[in-house]
Coordinates of C-alpha atoms in Angstrom, one line a residue:
M1 CA 47.4 4.7 49.2
A2 CA 47.6 1.0 48.6
D3 CA 48.0 -0.5 45.1
S4 CA 45.5 -2.4 43.4
T5 CA 45.5 -4.8 40.5
I6 CA 43.5 -4.3 37.2
K7 CA 43.1 -6.8 34.5
V8 CA 43.5 -5.7 30.8
P9 CA 44.4 -7.5 27.7
E10 CA 47.9 -8.6 27.2
G11 CA 48.1 -6.2 24.2
T12 CA 46.8 -3.3 26.2
R13 CA 49.4 -4.2 28.9
D14 CA 52.2 -4.4 26.3
H15 CA 51.2 -1.2 25.0
L16 CA 51.1 0.4 28.4
A17 CA 54.5 -0.8 29.3
A18 CA 55.9 0.5 25.9
L19 CA 54.6 4.0 26.7
A20 CA 55.9 4.0 30.2
K21 CA 59.3 2.8 29.1
E22 CA 59.5 5.7 26.5
R23 CA 58.4 8.3 29.3
G24 CA 60.8 6.9 31.8
T25 CA 58.0 6.0 34.5
T26 CA 56.2 2.8 35.6
I27 CA 52.8 1.4 34.2
G28 CA 51.2 2.4 37.6
A29 CA 52.4 5.9 37.3
L30 CA 51.3 6.2 33.5
V31 CA 47.8 5.0 34.4
A32 CA 47.4 7.3 37.2
A33 CA 48.4 10.1 35.1
L34 CA 46.1 9.3 32.6
A35 CA 43.4 8.9 35.0
A36 CA 44.0 12.1 36.7
E37 CA 43.5 13.7 33.1
Q38 CA 39.9 12.4 32.9
L39 CA 37.4 14.2 34.7
T40 CA 34.2 12.7 35.9
A41 CA 30.8 13.9 34.7
E42 CA 30.1 15.6 38.2
Q43 CA 33.9 17.3 37.8
T44 CA 33.0 18.6 34.4
R45 CA 29.7 19.9 35.6
A46 CA 31.3 21.5 38.6
R47 CA 33.9 23.1 36.3
V48 CA 31.3 24.5 33.7
A49 CA 29.5 26.0 36.8
E50 CA 32.3 27.7 38.2
S51 CA 33.5 29.0 34.6
R52 CA 30.1 30.5 33.9
R53 CA 30.0 32.1 37.6
I54 CA 33.4 33.5 37.1
M55 CA 32.4 34.9 33.4
R56 CA 29.2 36.3 35.0
E57 CA 31.2 38.1 37.8
R58 CA 34.2 39.4 36.1
M59 CA 32.8 39.9 32.7
H60 CA 29.4 40.8 33.7
S61 CA 27.8 38.4 31.4
T62 CA 24.0 38.2 31.5
L63 CA 23.8 34.9 29.8
T64 CA 21.7 32.2 31.6
D65 CA 22.7 28.7 31.7
E66 CA 20.0 27.8 28.7
E67 CA 21.5 30.5 26.7
F68 CA 25.1 29.1 27.3
D69 CA 23.7 25.6 26.5
S70 CA 22.0 26.6 23.4
T71 CA 24.3 28.9 21.8
P72 CA 27.1 27.3 19.8
H73 CA 30.6 28.6 20.8
A74 CA 29.1 31.0 23.4
L75 CA 32.3 30.9 25.6
E76 CA 34.4 32.1 22.7
R77 CA 31.8 34.8 21.8
V78 CA 32.0 36.0 25.5
Y79 CA 35.8 36.2 25.2
E80 CA 35.4 38.1 21.9
I81 CA 33.3 40.6 23.4
A82 CA 35.5 40.8 26.7
A83 CA 38.4 41.5 24.2
E84 CA 36.7 44.2 22.3
K85 CA 35.6 45.9 25.6
A86 CA 39.3 45.9 26.8
Q87 CA 40.4 47.3 23.5
N88 CA 37.7 49.8 23.6
T89 CA 39.1 50.9 27.4
L90 CA 42.7 51.0 26.0
R91 CA 41.8 53.1 23.0
G92 CA 39.7 55.6 25.4
N93 CA 42.7 55.6 27.8
A94 CA 45.4 56.4 25.2
A95 CA 43.3 59.1 23.7

């Protein structure tokens, strides 16, 4: 891939240079790593959709997208329910 030039304020460049030096890398590699960590809105939507699909498939969740969106901490609650089911299964197998 060809390199490109981006314009940033001098203070930002100096800060990036200091970070890159501390990490033993280049500014270009640092910027590439920082950019790779950030998802686009479309990537975020795709990840959310895939996570919900997996939860529905593997955890037998019946929550709709609207319920996920309107329920604070829905994902954490689904995990709690799954953990409870697993514990109950283990207790049943141990008895």
